[in-house]
Short mmCIF file of C-alpha atoms and ligand atoms in Angstrom, two decimals:
data_model
loop_
_atom_site.label_atom_id
_atom_site.label_comp_id
_atom_site.label_asym_id
_atom_site.label_seq_id
_atom_site.Cartn_x
_atom_site.Cartn_y
_atom_site.Cartn_z
CA MET A 1 -41.62 -4.15 -225.07
CA SER A 2 -45.41 -4.34 -225.30
CA ASN A 3 -46.91 -4.10 -228.77
CA SER A 4 -49.56 -1.68 -227.59
CA ASP A 5 -46.79 0.92 -226.98
CA VAL A 6 -45.25 0.74 -230.43
CA ILE A 7 -46.18 1.54 -233.98
CA TYR A 8 -44.04 -0.25 -236.53
CA GLU A 9 -43.13 1.71 -239.64
CA THR A 10 -43.60 -1.47 -241.68
CA ILE A 11 -45.25 -4.78 -240.95
CA ILE A 12 -45.00 -7.63 -243.44
CA LEU A 13 -47.57 -10.44 -243.47
CA GLY A 14 -46.29 -13.76 -244.79
CA SER A 15 -42.88 -15.42 -244.91
CA GLY A 16 -42.48 -16.81 -248.43
CA PRO A 17 -40.01 -15.36 -250.97
CA ALA A 18 -42.08 -12.15 -251.33
CA GLY A 19 -42.31 -11.51 -247.59
CA LEU A 20 -38.70 -12.35 -246.81
CA THR A 21 -37.37 -10.29 -249.71
CA ALA A 22 -39.54 -7.37 -248.56
CA ALA A 23 -38.06 -7.88 -245.07
CA ILE A 24 -34.48 -7.82 -246.41
CA TYR A 25 -35.08 -4.58 -248.33
CA ALA A 26 -37.13 -2.88 -245.61
CA ALA A 27 -34.58 -3.84 -242.95
CA ARG A 28 -31.67 -2.53 -245.00
CA SER A 29 -33.34 0.80 -245.75
CA ARG A 30 -35.08 1.87 -242.53
CA CYS A 31 -34.39 -1.06 -240.24
CA CYS A 32 -36.47 -3.37 -238.16
CA PRO A 33 -39.67 -4.24 -240.00
CA LEU A 34 -41.83 -6.80 -238.23
CA LEU A 35 -42.69 -9.92 -240.19
CA ILE A 36 -45.65 -12.04 -239.08
CA HIS A 37 -45.15 -15.58 -240.38
CA GLY A 38 -48.64 -16.72 -241.28
CA ILE A 39 -50.11 -20.18 -241.77
CA GLN A 40 -47.11 -21.82 -243.42
CA PRO A 41 -43.79 -20.37 -242.22
CA GLY A 42 -41.48 -20.11 -245.22
CA GLY A 43 -44.42 -20.37 -247.61
CA GLN A 44 -45.01 -22.88 -250.37
CA LEU A 45 -41.30 -23.43 -251.06
CA THR A 46 -40.95 -25.26 -247.76
CA ALA A 47 -42.99 -28.04 -249.41
CA THR A 48 -40.65 -28.29 -252.42
CA THR A 49 -37.53 -30.27 -253.09
CA ALA A 50 -34.98 -28.97 -255.57
CA VAL A 51 -35.57 -25.46 -256.84
CA ASP A 52 -33.64 -25.43 -260.11
CA ASN A 53 -34.65 -22.08 -261.48
CA TYR A 54 -33.82 -19.62 -258.72
CA PRO A 55 -30.91 -17.54 -260.05
CA GLY A 56 -27.61 -17.85 -258.21
CA PHE A 57 -27.79 -21.56 -257.43
CA PRO A 58 -26.32 -23.37 -260.46
CA GLU A 59 -26.72 -26.78 -258.82
CA GLY A 60 -30.25 -26.00 -257.56
CA ILE A 61 -31.20 -25.58 -253.92
CA ASP A 62 -33.82 -27.22 -251.70
CA GLY A 63 -36.84 -24.99 -251.08
CA PRO A 64 -36.60 -25.03 -247.25
CA GLU A 65 -32.87 -24.21 -247.41
CA LEU A 66 -33.53 -21.27 -249.74
CA MET A 67 -36.14 -19.91 -247.33
CA ASP A 68 -33.79 -20.38 -244.34
CA LYS A 69 -31.12 -18.38 -246.16
CA MET A 70 -33.55 -15.57 -246.95
CA ARG A 71 -34.67 -15.42 -243.33
CA LEU A 72 -31.04 -15.29 -242.08
CA GLN A 73 -30.36 -12.50 -244.56
CA ALA A 74 -33.35 -10.49 -243.28
CA GLU A 75 -32.35 -11.11 -239.63
CA ARG A 76 -28.83 -9.90 -240.39
CA PHE A 77 -30.25 -6.45 -241.14
CA GLY A 78 -32.58 -6.30 -238.15
CA ALA A 79 -35.91 -7.73 -239.32
CA GLN A 80 -38.00 -9.08 -236.44
CA PHE A 81 -40.21 -12.15 -236.67
CA VAL A 82 -43.42 -13.16 -234.94
CA GLU A 83 -44.95 -16.63 -235.17
CA GLY A 84 -48.67 -16.45 -235.68
CA VAL A 85 -51.56 -15.81 -237.98
CA VAL A 86 -53.32 -12.45 -238.30
CA THR A 87 -57.00 -12.97 -237.55
CA LYS A 88 -58.36 -9.42 -237.92
CA VAL A 89 -57.28 -6.17 -239.59
CA ASP A 90 -58.52 -2.58 -239.48
CA PHE A 91 -57.38 -0.21 -242.22
CA GLN A 92 -59.94 2.54 -241.44
CA GLU A 93 -57.31 4.89 -240.11
CA ARG A 94 -53.56 5.06 -239.74
CA PRO A 95 -51.81 3.50 -237.90
CA PHE A 96 -53.33 0.35 -239.36
CA ARG A 97 -54.28 -2.22 -236.76
CA LEU A 98 -53.77 -5.99 -236.93
CA TRP A 99 -54.49 -8.71 -234.44
CA VAL A 100 -52.67 -11.99 -233.99
CA ASP A 101 -55.34 -13.68 -231.90
CA GLU A 102 -55.80 -11.13 -229.06
CA GLU A 103 -52.45 -9.37 -229.54
CA LEU A 104 -52.68 -5.97 -231.26
CA TYR A 105 -50.01 -4.73 -233.69
CA ARG A 106 -50.00 -1.28 -235.27
CA CYS A 107 -48.13 0.00 -238.31
CA LEU A 108 -47.82 2.95 -240.69
CA SER A 109 -47.32 0.75 -243.76
CA LEU A 110 -48.24 -2.83 -244.45
CA ILE A 111 -46.94 -5.32 -247.01
CA ILE A 112 -49.26 -8.27 -247.63
CA THR A 113 -47.52 -11.42 -248.90
CA THR A 114 -49.92 -14.05 -247.61
CA GLY A 115 -49.52 -16.20 -250.74
CA ALA A 116 -51.89 -18.86 -251.96
CA SER A 117 -53.07 -22.25 -250.65
CA PRO A 118 -53.65 -25.52 -252.46
CA MET A 119 -57.11 -26.00 -253.96
CA LEU A 120 -59.09 -29.14 -253.21
CA LEU A 121 -61.46 -31.13 -255.40
CA GLY A 122 -64.50 -30.40 -253.24
CA LEU A 123 -65.26 -34.05 -252.48
CA GLY A 124 -66.99 -34.77 -249.16
CA ASN A 125 -64.35 -36.77 -247.34
CA GLU A 126 -61.28 -35.10 -248.84
CA GLU A 127 -60.22 -33.02 -245.83
CA SER A 128 -61.06 -35.68 -243.26
CA LEU A 129 -58.68 -38.02 -245.11
CA TYR A 130 -55.72 -35.64 -244.79
CA GLY A 131 -52.85 -37.70 -243.40
CA ARG A 132 -54.76 -40.93 -244.10
CA GLY A 133 -54.16 -41.07 -247.84
CA VAL A 134 -55.00 -37.59 -249.10
CA SER A 135 -52.13 -35.14 -249.50
CA VAL A 136 -51.33 -31.83 -251.22
CA CYS A 137 -47.57 -32.24 -250.85
CA ALA A 138 -45.61 -35.13 -252.33
CA THR A 139 -42.39 -33.77 -250.89
CA CYS A 140 -43.86 -33.90 -247.40
CA ASP A 141 -45.71 -37.22 -247.64
CA GLY A 142 -44.20 -39.20 -250.55
CA PHE A 143 -41.91 -41.11 -248.22
CA PHE A 144 -44.93 -42.81 -246.61
CA TYR A 145 -45.92 -44.43 -249.92
CA ARG A 146 -42.95 -46.70 -250.45
CA ASP A 147 -44.06 -49.66 -252.62
CA ARG A 148 -47.65 -48.36 -252.59
CA GLU A 149 -49.92 -47.19 -255.40
CA VAL A 150 -50.69 -43.49 -255.68
CA VAL A 151 -52.72 -41.13 -257.82
CA VAL A 152 -51.81 -37.54 -258.69
CA VAL A 153 -54.68 -35.26 -259.77
CA GLY A 154 -53.92 -32.37 -262.13
CA GLY A 155 -52.08 -31.56 -265.33
CA GLY A 156 -49.92 -28.57 -264.37
CA ASP A 157 -46.28 -28.17 -263.35
CA THR A 158 -47.00 -29.10 -259.75
CA ALA A 159 -48.78 -32.33 -260.71
CA MET A 160 -45.94 -33.36 -263.04
CA GLU A 161 -43.27 -32.58 -260.46
CA GLU A 162 -45.18 -34.48 -257.80
CA ALA A 163 -45.75 -37.49 -260.09
CA VAL A 164 -42.06 -37.72 -261.00
CA PHE A 165 -41.03 -37.27 -257.36
CA LEU A 166 -43.43 -40.00 -256.21
CA THR A 167 -41.85 -42.56 -258.58
CA ARG A 168 -38.91 -42.58 -256.12
CA PHE A 169 -41.16 -44.32 -253.60
CA ALA A 170 -44.40 -45.66 -255.03
CA LYS A 171 -44.59 -48.82 -257.13
CA LYS A 172 -47.31 -47.28 -259.31
CA VAL A 173 -48.10 -43.63 -260.05
CA THR A 174 -51.20 -42.67 -262.03
CA VAL A 175 -51.91 -39.11 -263.13
CA VAL A 176 -55.61 -38.31 -263.47
CA HIS A 177 -56.19 -35.22 -265.61
CA ARG A 178 -59.47 -33.70 -266.75
CA ARG A 179 -58.27 -32.94 -270.30
CA ASP A 180 -56.28 -34.82 -272.95
CA SER A 181 -53.28 -32.48 -272.88
CA LEU A 182 -51.11 -31.12 -270.09
CA ARG A 183 -50.94 -27.54 -268.91
CA ALA A 184 -47.42 -28.14 -267.55
CA THR A 185 -44.42 -26.47 -269.21
CA PRO A 186 -42.79 -28.71 -271.85
CA ILE A 187 -39.72 -29.62 -269.81
CA LEU A 188 -41.75 -30.86 -266.83
CA ALA A 189 -44.43 -32.44 -269.05
CA ASP A 190 -41.76 -34.39 -271.01
CA ARG A 191 -40.12 -35.55 -267.80
CA ALA A 192 -43.43 -37.10 -266.68
CA LEU A 193 -44.64 -38.34 -270.07
CA THR A 194 -41.37 -40.18 -270.74
CA ASN A 195 -41.21 -41.67 -267.25
CA LYS A 196 -42.25 -45.31 -267.66
CA ALA A 197 -43.34 -45.53 -264.03
CA ILE A 198 -46.14 -42.99 -264.60
CA ASN A 199 -49.52 -43.88 -266.16
CA PHE A 200 -52.00 -41.28 -267.38
CA LYS A 201 -55.80 -41.31 -267.19
CA TRP A 202 -56.85 -38.55 -269.61
CA ASP A 203 -60.19 -36.70 -269.79
CA SER A 204 -61.00 -37.96 -266.33
CA ALA A 205 -62.37 -36.50 -263.12
CA VAL A 206 -62.14 -38.01 -259.65
CA THR A 207 -65.74 -38.27 -258.45
CA GLU A 208 -65.11 -40.06 -255.15
CA ILE A 209 -62.28 -40.95 -252.83
CA ILE A 210 -62.95 -44.44 -251.48
CA ALA A 211 -61.72 -45.16 -247.97
CA ASP A 212 -62.09 -47.57 -245.08
CA THR A 213 -61.25 -46.97 -241.43
CA SER A 214 -57.51 -47.14 -242.11
CA GLY A 215 -57.57 -44.61 -244.95
CA VAL A 216 -57.75 -44.32 -248.74
CA THR A 217 -58.22 -47.54 -250.69
CA GLY A 218 -59.09 -46.16 -254.13
CA ILE A 219 -60.85 -43.56 -256.24
CA ARG A 220 -63.84 -43.48 -258.53
CA ILE A 221 -63.16 -41.85 -261.89
CA LYS A 222 -65.51 -40.55 -264.55
CA ASN A 223 -64.37 -40.26 -268.14
CA LEU A 224 -65.60 -36.80 -269.12
CA LYS A 225 -65.85 -37.67 -272.82
CA THR A 226 -67.63 -41.02 -272.58
CA GLY A 227 -69.31 -40.64 -269.18
CA GLN A 228 -67.97 -44.09 -268.25
CA GLU A 229 -67.18 -44.61 -264.58
CA SER A 230 -64.51 -46.87 -263.15
CA GLU A 231 -62.62 -47.54 -259.94
CA LEU A 232 -58.89 -47.42 -259.41
CA THR A 233 -57.22 -49.01 -256.40
CA CYS A 234 -54.69 -46.77 -254.66
CA ASP A 235 -53.28 -45.99 -251.24
CA GLY A 236 -52.74 -42.28 -251.72
CA VAL A 237 -54.25 -39.35 -253.61
CA PHE A 238 -52.06 -36.30 -254.20
CA ILE A 239 -54.13 -33.30 -255.21
CA ALA A 240 -52.20 -30.81 -257.36
CA ILE A 241 -54.84 -28.67 -259.05
CA GLY A 242 -53.57 -25.18 -258.31
CA HIS A 243 -53.96 -22.64 -255.55
CA LYS A 244 -56.29 -19.98 -254.23
CA PRO A 245 -55.01 -16.69 -252.80
CA ASN A 246 -55.08 -16.21 -249.03
CA THR A 247 -57.07 -12.99 -249.06
CA ALA A 248 -60.29 -13.77 -247.15
CA LEU A 249 -59.14 -11.46 -244.34
CA PHE A 250 -59.11 -8.48 -246.71
CA ALA A 251 -62.36 -9.29 -248.55
CA ASP A 252 -64.24 -6.10 -247.69
CA LEU A 253 -61.20 -3.86 -247.46
CA LEU A 254 -59.05 -4.35 -250.53
CA ASP A 255 -60.01 -4.50 -254.19
CA ARG A 256 -59.66 -8.07 -255.48
CA ASP A 257 -60.29 -9.78 -258.81
CA ASP A 258 -62.96 -12.44 -259.40
CA ASP A 259 -60.62 -15.19 -258.18
CA GLY A 260 -59.78 -13.29 -254.99
CA TYR A 261 -56.31 -12.05 -255.96
CA ILE A 262 -55.52 -8.57 -254.60
CA LEU A 263 -55.54 -5.97 -257.36
CA THR A 264 -52.41 -3.84 -257.48
CA GLN A 265 -51.32 -0.88 -259.57
CA ASN A 266 -48.04 0.96 -260.17
CA GLY A 267 -46.22 -2.14 -258.96
CA THR A 268 -47.57 -3.25 -255.59
CA GLU A 269 -49.96 -0.48 -254.47
CA THR A 270 -53.43 -1.57 -253.35
CA ASN A 271 -56.50 0.68 -253.21
CA ILE A 272 -55.48 1.75 -249.69
CA PRO A 273 -52.46 4.09 -249.57
CA GLY A 274 -49.78 2.50 -247.40
CA VAL A 275 -50.99 -1.06 -247.98
CA PHE A 276 -48.95 -2.99 -250.55
CA ALA A 277 -49.32 -6.55 -251.87
CA ALA A 278 -46.60 -8.78 -253.31
CA GLY A 279 -46.10 -12.35 -254.46
CA ASP A 280 -48.75 -15.00 -255.20
CA VAL A 281 -51.43 -13.10 -253.30
CA GLN A 282 -51.59 -10.62 -256.20
CA ASP A 283 -50.12 -12.68 -259.05
CA HIS A 284 -52.07 -15.46 -260.71
CA GLN A 285 -49.96 -15.36 -263.85
CA PHE A 286 -46.30 -16.02 -263.03
CA ARG A 287 -46.34 -17.45 -259.48
CA GLN A 288 -42.62 -18.16 -259.37
CA ALA A 289 -40.31 -17.78 -256.38
CA ILE A 290 -38.24 -15.25 -258.31
CA THR A 291 -41.23 -13.14 -259.37
CA ALA A 292 -42.56 -13.24 -255.80
CA ALA A 293 -39.16 -12.11 -254.53
CA GLY A 294 -39.11 -9.37 -257.18
CA THR A 295 -42.47 -7.96 -256.15
CA GLY A 296 -41.46 -8.24 -252.47
CA CYS A 297 -38.51 -5.99 -253.27
CA MET A 298 -40.82 -3.56 -255.11
CA ALA A 299 -43.25 -3.46 -252.18
CA ALA A 300 -40.48 -2.64 -249.69
CA ILE A 301 -39.18 0.18 -251.89
CA GLN A 302 -42.70 1.54 -252.39
CA ALA A 303 -43.43 1.31 -248.66
CA GLU A 304 -40.22 3.21 -247.93
CA ARG A 305 -41.17 5.99 -250.37
CA PHE A 306 -44.64 6.10 -248.86
CA LEU A 307 -43.15 6.52 -245.37
CA ASP A 308 -40.77 9.22 -246.63
CA ASP A 309 -43.73 11.15 -248.05
CA LEU A 310 -45.89 10.95 -244.91
CA PRO A 311 -46.43 14.37 -243.34
CA TYR A 312 -44.40 14.95 -240.20
CA ASP A 313 -46.36 13.78 -237.15
CA PRO A 314 -45.19 15.73 -234.08
CA SER A 315 -46.91 13.25 -231.75
CA LEU A 316 -44.63 10.37 -232.85
CA SER A 317 -41.03 9.65 -232.06
CA CYS A 318 -39.56 7.13 -234.52
CA GLN A 319 -36.26 5.32 -234.36
CA LYS A 320 -34.99 2.27 -236.23
CA GLY A 321 -38.36 1.54 -237.83
CA ILE A 322 -40.32 1.71 -234.56
CA CYS A 323 -42.42 4.69 -233.43
CA ARG A 324 -43.84 5.61 -230.04
CA LEU A 325 -46.35 8.23 -229.01
CA LYS A 326 -44.54 11.14 -227.31
CA SER A 327 -45.72 11.51 -223.76
P1 LIG B 401 -51.89 -24.80 -262.52
O1 LIG B 401 -50.83 -24.44 -263.50
O2 LIG B 401 -53.02 -23.85 -262.30
O3 LIG B 401 -52.46 -26.21 -262.94
C1 LIG B 401 -53.56 -26.77 -262.26
C2 LIG B 401 -53.93 -28.08 -262.95
O4 LIG B 401 -54.99 -28.67 -262.22
C3 LIG B 401 -54.41 -27.88 -264.38
O5 LIG B 401 -53.96 -28.92 -265.18
C4 LIG B 401 -55.93 -27.88 -264.23
O6 LIG B 401 -56.58 -28.44 -265.34
C5 LIG B 401 -56.13 -28.83 -263.07
N1 LIG B 401 -57.33 -28.47 -262.30
C6 LIG B 401 -57.70 -27.26 -261.82
N2 LIG B 401 -58.86 -27.36 -261.14
C7 LIG B 401 -59.23 -28.64 -261.19
C8 LIG B 401 -60.32 -29.37 -260.66
N3 LIG B 401 -61.27 -28.78 -259.92
N4 LIG B 401 -60.39 -30.68 -260.91
C9 LIG B 401 -59.42 -31.31 -261.64
N5 LIG B 401 -58.36 -30.68 -262.16
C10 LIG B 401 -58.26 -29.37 -261.93
O7 LIG B 401 -51.27 -25.04 -261.04
P2 LIG B 401 -49.85 -25.60 -260.63
O8 LIG B 401 -49.47 -26.79 -261.39
O9 LIG B 401 -49.90 -25.68 -259.14
O10 LIG B 401 -48.83 -24.43 -261.04
C11 LIG B 401 -49.05 -23.11 -260.53
C12 LIG B 401 -47.92 -22.19 -261.01
O11 LIG B 401 -46.70 -22.56 -260.39
C13 LIG B 401 -47.70 -22.26 -262.51
O12 LIG B 401 -47.39 -20.96 -262.97
C14 LIG B 401 -46.50 -23.16 -262.64
O13 LIG B 401 -45.74 -22.89 -263.80
C15 LIG B 401 -45.73 -22.82 -261.37
N6 LIG B 401 -44.89 -23.97 -260.97
C16 LIG B 401 -43.63 -24.03 -261.44
C17 LIG B 401 -42.82 -25.08 -261.09
C18 LIG B 401 -41.40 -25.11 -261.61
O14 LIG B 401 -41.08 -24.28 -262.45
N7 LIG B 401 -40.55 -25.99 -261.13
C19 LIG B 401 -43.31 -26.12 -260.28
C20 LIG B 401 -44.62 -26.04 -259.82
C21 LIG B 401 -45.42 -24.96 -260.18
P3 LIG B 401 -56.61 -27.66 -266.75
O15 LIG B 401 -55.26 -27.84 -267.35
O16 LIG B 401 -57.70 -28.36 -267.49
O17 LIG B 401 -56.94 -26.25 -266.42
#
């Protein structure tokens, strides 16, 4: 079946908890939505170890396993999956048009769950040192720092989780935070603060990542209260300073807030009827797997109601979530 022949009733962009939950609901109600994976199949949870706060798993569950289960659940009801990243969209008229590289996809309703990506410090050599000492994922890379010295930058939940996780491998873990108190929730903050293997550098900013040809060898730190600069030897720098929403593709099309998050109303509606947004791409407040899943469910229900209310189009023949132009 060529994509140019079909118009999907619902396409979902993104495969984190919001996208997969939308796929489960959309597949159960009208069948066969198409889900396009995006940059990180499974979303941010694939870079997490134990998820302790997702309801229904009293012993906790690993992030990748949770995402596998959601995908299997969506497949069970007929959701279809495409590997790839959407590079262009056109919402001028319905059906909406989307391109995965050169391949065109068309749909009557769209659910955007493209999530958010880790923020970087903005230092010159940061990205070129990816895989050679700079990381945004302790779960993915911690193993490589056995008996090494590492730094974690940030004071939020992610930074604390990463610091604690890294103590399993590294011989020294130092958290560098720009203030003198943590943003992390008390339970995660306490876990890090009481962990004797973790040192804290308060009121401090990383001003330089020092490296030689083999990778990171240290960082330069500036104390933001005293202005004093110092160097800290380390083999790895884990940056955990938050995320930015993956919305560049929709910049001129959808209303967004100053930080780039898609603005929604009445649940998950965007400023374009038929385009819905769910999960971290529209939520800078809660950003939890369960809230993302919740808004994914809302988006699928709202997309279904939107499709139900569309005027009858005699030129289309629709079956199991897929429409074709009548010849
Ligand atoms: P976050 O809460 O936004 O924290 C980001 C941290 O990085 C803050 O401490 C911030 O400092 C610091 N920061 C931001 N920009 C910086 C910069 N340019 N240079 C240096 N430091 C910078 O992000 P997060 O920790 O990734 O958490 C995001 C959300 O996910 C939160 O809602 C969190 O609760 C949730 N989460 C939950 C869990 C869990 O429940 N298990 C685990 C991870 C994340 P300031 O404090 O000074 O602003």
